Coordinates of C-alpha atoms and ligand atoms in Angstrom, one line a residue:
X722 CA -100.1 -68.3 -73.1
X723 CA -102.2 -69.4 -70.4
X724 CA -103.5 -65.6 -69.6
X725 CA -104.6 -65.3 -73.4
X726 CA -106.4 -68.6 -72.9
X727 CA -108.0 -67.5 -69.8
X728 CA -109.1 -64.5 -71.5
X729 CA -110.7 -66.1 -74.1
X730 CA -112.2 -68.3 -72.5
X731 CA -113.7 -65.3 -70.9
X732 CA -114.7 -62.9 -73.5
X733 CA -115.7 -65.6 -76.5
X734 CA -118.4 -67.6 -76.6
X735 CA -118.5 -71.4 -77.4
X736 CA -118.7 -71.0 -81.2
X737 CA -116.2 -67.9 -80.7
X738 CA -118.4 -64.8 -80.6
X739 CA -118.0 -61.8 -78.3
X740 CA -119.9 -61.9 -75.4
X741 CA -117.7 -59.6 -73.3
X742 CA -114.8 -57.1 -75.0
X743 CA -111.7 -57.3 -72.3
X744 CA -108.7 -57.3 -74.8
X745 CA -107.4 -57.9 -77.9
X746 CA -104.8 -60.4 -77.1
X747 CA -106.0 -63.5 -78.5
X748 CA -109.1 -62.5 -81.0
X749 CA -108.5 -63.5 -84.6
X750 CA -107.9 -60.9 -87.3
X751 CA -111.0 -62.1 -88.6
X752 CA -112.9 -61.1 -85.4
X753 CA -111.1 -58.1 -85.7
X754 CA -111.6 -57.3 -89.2
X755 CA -115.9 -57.8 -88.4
X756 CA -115.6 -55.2 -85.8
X757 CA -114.0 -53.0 -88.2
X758 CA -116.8 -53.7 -90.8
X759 CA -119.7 -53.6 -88.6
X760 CA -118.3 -50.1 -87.7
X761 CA -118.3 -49.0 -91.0
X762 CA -121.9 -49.8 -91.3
X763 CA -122.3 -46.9 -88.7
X764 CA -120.0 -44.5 -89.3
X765 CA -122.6 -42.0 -91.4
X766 CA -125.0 -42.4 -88.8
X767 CA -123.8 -38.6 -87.1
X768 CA -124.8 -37.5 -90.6
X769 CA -128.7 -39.0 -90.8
X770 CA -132.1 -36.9 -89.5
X771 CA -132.4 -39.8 -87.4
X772 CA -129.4 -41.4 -85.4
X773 CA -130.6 -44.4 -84.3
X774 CA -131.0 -48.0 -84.9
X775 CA -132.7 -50.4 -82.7
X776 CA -130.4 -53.1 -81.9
X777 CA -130.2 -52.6 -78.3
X778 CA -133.5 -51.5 -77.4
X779 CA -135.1 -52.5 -74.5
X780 CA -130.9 -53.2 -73.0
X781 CA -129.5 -50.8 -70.3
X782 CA -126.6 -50.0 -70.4
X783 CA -124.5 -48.7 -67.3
X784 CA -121.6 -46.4 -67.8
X785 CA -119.1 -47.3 -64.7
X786 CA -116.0 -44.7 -64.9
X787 CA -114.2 -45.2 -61.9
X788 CA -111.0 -43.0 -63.5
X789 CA -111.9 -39.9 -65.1
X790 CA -112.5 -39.2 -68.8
X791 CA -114.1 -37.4 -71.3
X792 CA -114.0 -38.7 -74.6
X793 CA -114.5 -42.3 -74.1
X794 CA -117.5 -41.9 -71.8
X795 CA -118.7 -39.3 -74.0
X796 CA -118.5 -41.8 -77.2
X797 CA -119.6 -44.7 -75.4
X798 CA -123.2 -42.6 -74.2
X799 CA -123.4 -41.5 -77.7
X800 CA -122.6 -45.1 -79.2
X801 CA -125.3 -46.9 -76.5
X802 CA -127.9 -44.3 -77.2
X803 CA -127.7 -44.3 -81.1
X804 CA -128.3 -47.9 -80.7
X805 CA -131.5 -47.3 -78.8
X806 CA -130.6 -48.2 -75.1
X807 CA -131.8 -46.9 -72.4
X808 CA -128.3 -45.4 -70.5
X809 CA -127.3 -44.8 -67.1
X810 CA -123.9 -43.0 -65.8
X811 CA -123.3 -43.8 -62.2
X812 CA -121.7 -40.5 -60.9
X813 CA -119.0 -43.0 -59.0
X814 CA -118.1 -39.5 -57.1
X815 CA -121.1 -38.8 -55.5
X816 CA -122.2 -42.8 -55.2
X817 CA -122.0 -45.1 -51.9
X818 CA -118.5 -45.7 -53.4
X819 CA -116.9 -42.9 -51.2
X820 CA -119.1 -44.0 -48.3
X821 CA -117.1 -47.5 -48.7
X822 CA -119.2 -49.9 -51.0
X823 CA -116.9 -52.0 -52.9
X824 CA -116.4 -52.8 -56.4
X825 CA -118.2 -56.0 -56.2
X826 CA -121.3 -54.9 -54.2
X827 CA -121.4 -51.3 -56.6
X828 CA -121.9 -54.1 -59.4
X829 CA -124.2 -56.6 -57.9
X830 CA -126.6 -53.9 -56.9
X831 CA -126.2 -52.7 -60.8
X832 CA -127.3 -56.2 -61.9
X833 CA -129.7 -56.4 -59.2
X834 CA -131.4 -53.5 -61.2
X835 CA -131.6 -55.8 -64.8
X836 CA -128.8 -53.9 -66.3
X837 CA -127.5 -55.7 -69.4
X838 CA -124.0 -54.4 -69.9
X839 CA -121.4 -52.4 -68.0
X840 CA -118.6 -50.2 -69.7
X841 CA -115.8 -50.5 -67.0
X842 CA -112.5 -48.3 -66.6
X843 CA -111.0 -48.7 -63.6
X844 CA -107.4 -47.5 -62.4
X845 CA -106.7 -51.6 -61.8
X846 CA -105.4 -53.8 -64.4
X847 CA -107.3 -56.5 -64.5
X848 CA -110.7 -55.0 -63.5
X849 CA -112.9 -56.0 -66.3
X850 CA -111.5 -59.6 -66.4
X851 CA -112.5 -60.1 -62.9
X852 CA -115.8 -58.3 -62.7
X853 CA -116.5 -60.3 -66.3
X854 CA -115.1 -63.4 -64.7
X855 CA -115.8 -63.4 -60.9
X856 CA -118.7 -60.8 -60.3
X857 CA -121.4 -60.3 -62.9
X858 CA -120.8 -63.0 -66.1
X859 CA -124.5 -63.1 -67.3
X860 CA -124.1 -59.0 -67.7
X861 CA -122.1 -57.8 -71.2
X862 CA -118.7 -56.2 -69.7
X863 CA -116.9 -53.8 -72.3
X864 CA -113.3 -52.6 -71.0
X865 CA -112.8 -48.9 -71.4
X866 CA -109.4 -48.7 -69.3
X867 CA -108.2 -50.9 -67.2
X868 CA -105.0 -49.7 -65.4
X869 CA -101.9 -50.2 -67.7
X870 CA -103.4 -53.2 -69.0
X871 CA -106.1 -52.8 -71.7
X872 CA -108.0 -50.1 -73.6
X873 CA -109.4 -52.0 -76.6
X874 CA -111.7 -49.5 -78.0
X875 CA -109.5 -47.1 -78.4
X876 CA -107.2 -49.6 -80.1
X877 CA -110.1 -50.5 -82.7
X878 CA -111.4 -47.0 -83.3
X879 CA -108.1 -46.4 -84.1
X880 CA -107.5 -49.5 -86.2
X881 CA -110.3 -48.0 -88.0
X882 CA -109.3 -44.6 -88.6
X883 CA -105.6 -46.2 -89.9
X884 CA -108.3 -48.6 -92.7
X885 CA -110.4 -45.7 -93.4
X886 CA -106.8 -43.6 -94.3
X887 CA -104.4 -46.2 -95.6
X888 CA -106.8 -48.7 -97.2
X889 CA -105.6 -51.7 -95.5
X890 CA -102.7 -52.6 -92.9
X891 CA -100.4 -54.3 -95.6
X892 CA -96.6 -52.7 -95.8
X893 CA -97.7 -50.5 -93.2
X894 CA -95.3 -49.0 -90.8
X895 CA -96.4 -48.0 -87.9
X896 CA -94.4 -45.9 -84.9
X897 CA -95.8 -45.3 -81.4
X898 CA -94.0 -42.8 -79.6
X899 CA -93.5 -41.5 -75.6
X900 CA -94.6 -42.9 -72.7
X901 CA -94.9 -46.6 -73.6
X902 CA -94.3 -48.0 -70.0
X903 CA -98.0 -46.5 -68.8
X904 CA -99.4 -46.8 -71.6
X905 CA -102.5 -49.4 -71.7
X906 CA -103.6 -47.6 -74.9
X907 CA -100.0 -49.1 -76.6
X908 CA -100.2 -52.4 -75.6
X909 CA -103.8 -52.8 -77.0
X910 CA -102.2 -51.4 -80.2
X911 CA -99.8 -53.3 -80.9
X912 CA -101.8 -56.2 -80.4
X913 CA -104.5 -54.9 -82.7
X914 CA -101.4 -53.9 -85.6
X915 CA -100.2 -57.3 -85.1
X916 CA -103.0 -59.1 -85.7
X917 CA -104.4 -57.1 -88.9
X918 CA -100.7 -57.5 -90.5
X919 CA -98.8 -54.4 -90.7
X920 CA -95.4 -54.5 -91.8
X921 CA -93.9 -52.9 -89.5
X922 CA -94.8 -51.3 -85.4
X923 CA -92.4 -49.0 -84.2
X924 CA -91.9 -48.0 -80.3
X925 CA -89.8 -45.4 -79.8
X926 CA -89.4 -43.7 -76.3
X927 CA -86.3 -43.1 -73.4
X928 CA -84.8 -46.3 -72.2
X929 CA -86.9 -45.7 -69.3
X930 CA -90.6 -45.4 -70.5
X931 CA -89.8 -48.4 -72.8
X932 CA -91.2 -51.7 -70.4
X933 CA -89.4 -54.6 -70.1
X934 CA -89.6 -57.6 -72.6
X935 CA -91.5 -55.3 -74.7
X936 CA -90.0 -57.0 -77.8
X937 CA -91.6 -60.1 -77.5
X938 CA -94.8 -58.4 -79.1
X939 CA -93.0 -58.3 -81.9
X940 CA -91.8 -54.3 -82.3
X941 CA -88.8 -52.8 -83.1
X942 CA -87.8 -50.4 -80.4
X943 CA -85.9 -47.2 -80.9
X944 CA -84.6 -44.5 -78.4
X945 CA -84.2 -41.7 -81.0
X946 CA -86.9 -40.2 -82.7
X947 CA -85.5 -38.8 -85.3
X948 CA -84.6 -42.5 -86.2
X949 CA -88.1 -43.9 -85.4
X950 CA -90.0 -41.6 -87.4
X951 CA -88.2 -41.9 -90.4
X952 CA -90.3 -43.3 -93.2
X953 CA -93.6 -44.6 -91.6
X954 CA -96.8 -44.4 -92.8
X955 CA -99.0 -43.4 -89.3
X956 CA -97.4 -41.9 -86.5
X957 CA -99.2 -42.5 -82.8
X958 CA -98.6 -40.0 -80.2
X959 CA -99.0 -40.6 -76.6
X960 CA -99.4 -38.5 -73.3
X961 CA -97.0 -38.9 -70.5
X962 CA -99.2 -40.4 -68.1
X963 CA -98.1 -38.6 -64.7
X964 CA -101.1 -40.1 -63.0
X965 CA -99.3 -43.9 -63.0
X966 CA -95.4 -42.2 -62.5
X967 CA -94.6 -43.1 -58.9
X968 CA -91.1 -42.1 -59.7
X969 CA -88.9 -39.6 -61.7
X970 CA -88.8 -41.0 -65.4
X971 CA -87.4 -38.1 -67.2
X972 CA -85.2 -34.9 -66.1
X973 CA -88.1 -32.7 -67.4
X974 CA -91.2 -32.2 -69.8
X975 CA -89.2 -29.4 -71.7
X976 CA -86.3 -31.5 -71.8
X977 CA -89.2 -34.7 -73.0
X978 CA -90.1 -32.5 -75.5
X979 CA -86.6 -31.4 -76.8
X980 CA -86.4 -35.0 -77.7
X981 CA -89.4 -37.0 -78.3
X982 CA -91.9 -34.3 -79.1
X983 CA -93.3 -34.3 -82.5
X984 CA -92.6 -31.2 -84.3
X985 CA -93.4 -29.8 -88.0
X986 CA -89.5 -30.7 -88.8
X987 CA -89.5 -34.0 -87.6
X988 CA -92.5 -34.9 -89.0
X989 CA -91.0 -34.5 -92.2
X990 CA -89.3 -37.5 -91.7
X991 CA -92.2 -39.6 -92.2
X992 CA -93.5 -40.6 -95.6
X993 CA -95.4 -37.2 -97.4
X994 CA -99.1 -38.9 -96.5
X995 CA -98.0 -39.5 -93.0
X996 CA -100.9 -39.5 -90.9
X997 CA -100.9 -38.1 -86.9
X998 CA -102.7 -39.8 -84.4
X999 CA -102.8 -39.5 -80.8
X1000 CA -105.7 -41.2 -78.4
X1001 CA -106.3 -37.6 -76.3
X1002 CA -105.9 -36.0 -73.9
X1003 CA -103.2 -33.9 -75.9
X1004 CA -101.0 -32.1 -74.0
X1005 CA -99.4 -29.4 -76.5
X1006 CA -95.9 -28.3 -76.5
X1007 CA -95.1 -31.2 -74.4
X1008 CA -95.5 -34.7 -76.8
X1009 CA -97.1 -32.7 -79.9
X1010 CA -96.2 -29.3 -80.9
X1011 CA -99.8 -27.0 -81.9
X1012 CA -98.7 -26.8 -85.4
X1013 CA -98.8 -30.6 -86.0
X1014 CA -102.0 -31.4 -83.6
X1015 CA -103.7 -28.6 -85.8
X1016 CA -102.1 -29.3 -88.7
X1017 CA -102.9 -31.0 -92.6
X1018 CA -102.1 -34.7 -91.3
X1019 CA -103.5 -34.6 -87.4
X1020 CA -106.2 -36.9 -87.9
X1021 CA -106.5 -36.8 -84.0
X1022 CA -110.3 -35.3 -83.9
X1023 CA -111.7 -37.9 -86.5
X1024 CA -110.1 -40.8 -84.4
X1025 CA -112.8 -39.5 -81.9
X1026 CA -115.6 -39.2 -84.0
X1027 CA -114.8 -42.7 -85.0
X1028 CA -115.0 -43.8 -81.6
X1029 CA -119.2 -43.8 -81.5
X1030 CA -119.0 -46.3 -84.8
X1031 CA -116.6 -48.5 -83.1
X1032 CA -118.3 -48.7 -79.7
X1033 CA -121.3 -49.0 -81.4
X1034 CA -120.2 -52.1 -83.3
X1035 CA -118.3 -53.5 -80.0
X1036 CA -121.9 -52.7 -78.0
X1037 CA -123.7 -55.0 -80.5
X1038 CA -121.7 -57.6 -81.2
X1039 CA -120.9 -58.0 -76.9
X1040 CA -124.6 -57.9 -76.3
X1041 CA -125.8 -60.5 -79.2
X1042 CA -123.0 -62.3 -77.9
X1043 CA -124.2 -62.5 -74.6
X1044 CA -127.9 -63.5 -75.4
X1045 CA -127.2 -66.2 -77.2
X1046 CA -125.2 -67.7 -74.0
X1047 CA -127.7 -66.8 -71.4
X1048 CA -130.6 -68.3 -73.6
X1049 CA -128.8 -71.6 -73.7
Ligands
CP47 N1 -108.4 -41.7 -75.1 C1 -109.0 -41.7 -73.9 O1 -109.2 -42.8 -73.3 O2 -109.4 -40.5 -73.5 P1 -110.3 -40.2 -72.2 O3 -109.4 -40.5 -71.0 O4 -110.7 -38.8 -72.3 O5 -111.5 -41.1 -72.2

């Protein structure tokens, strides 16, 4: 209780506005729901002559990937451009970073130059709540990874892709399925499904990639897939995340995917209008067979495309956020 009030207290302003996006654990579904709607305001903009609107022009924006990736930077450049910022990606390979500047300096040199928001990942959990907290507060910080704690982006673009399929969350049921225990992208989830009111979230993994205490969120957990699958409405794929294993977790990825991986046959366990979703990187014949990642009800490439509209609404709601507390 006291770390959702803490982050709150961070990421909220006074009359309960974004002014920094760190989490979804303690927002309101009605916060929620106007990130959803403001995103759906831009989600034909890939289609116009002219991609742009000016609502952060004049604001720089500085990408800070400190872990690797390609489509959330990618989305996020895309989503700060279209809103007319100007945009700079700090290589954080080739920056004073590897000659031993820490975190803290890399940022107040950052603010030094007027930048107005940073979009953090960082291999820590915790990262953003400390940079938005301890280092730079007066500068919009938008989490896009933060260890195995956090990636609330891609739990709101995919929020959205679920509305823009299924309508609404009501009587959904939802299952989420592999590596759960690494998984920052799941916890962010099920927060978000909570919150908007589906019926039902499903986690379904081996006893060991399921953490600890995950029930308290609320989910039913399941060990079979066969079992997990059958019935729901959206199904959520999710890598094995070999980067945060420090241990063995499984006898094998063929064995992983003799078991958990989501084929043509057990998809047909799912309702008929099942959808397929998976947050990317994909890795094929291991969690997700080609045939379903490719297939009638992958939705996996729109979820991406979704992603500029969602960042794009998170970027402008952070950043009017913000300037209303630092003109006070
Ligand atoms: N879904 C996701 O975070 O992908 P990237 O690691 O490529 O950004």
């Amino acid at each position: 209780m006291e770390a959702k009030k803490r982050t709150c207290q961070v990421q909220l302003t006074a009359d309960g506005r974004l002014k920094h996006f760190l989490g979804i654990q303690g927002l309101s579904q009605a916060l929620l729901t106007e990130i959803l709607d403001t995103a759906e305001s831009f989600a034909n903009m890939g289609e116009q002559a002219v991609k742009k609107v000016p609502l952060l022009r004049g604001r720089t924006v500085v990408n800070l990937f400190f872990e690797n990736s390609t489509r959330t930077r990618a989305t996020f450049e895309l989503a700060a451009k279209r809103l007319s910022a100007d945009v700079l990606n700090l290589d954080i390979k080739t920056s004073s970073t590897a000659k031993g500047e820490t975190l803290m300096d890399t940022l107040q040199n950052m603010e030094a130059m007027h930048a107005d928001m940073f979009v953090v990942r960082h291999a820590d959990s915790g990262a953003a709540h400390f940079i938005a907290s301890q280092i730079t507060p007066r500068v919009a910080i938008i989490n896009a990874g933060d260890g195995r704690h956090a990636h609330p982006t891609q739990a709101m673009l995919d929020m959205f892709t679920i509305r823009r399929h299924k309508g609404s969350f009501e009587g959904l049921k939802v299952a989420i399925v592999g590596d759960l225990l690494h998984s920052r992208v799941a916890r962010s989830q099920i927060r978000a499904l909570s919150t908007l009111g589906v019926e039902e979230v499903r986690v379904v993994a081996p006893k060991t990639l399921i953490p600890t205490g995950i029930d308290s969120l609320g989910v039913k957990v399941f060990t079979r897939l066969e079992q997990g699958l059958k019935d729901v409405d959206v199904v959520i794929m999710l890598r094995l995340q070999k980067e945060r294993m420090s241990g063995a977790f499984l006898p094998s990825e063929n064995e992983f995917y003799h078991q958990y991986g989501l084929t043509q046959s057990r998809l047909r366990l799912a309702k008929p209008d099942a959808i397929v979703m998976h947050p990317g990187p994909i890795n094929r014949g291991v969690e997700i067979e080609s045939a379903v990642a490719d297939g009638p009800q992958s939705v996996i490439l729109q979820q991406v495309g979704y992603g500029i509209a969602t960042r794009m609404a998170v970027m402008s709601m952070a950043m009017s956020g913000q300037l209303q507390e630092r003109s006070q």
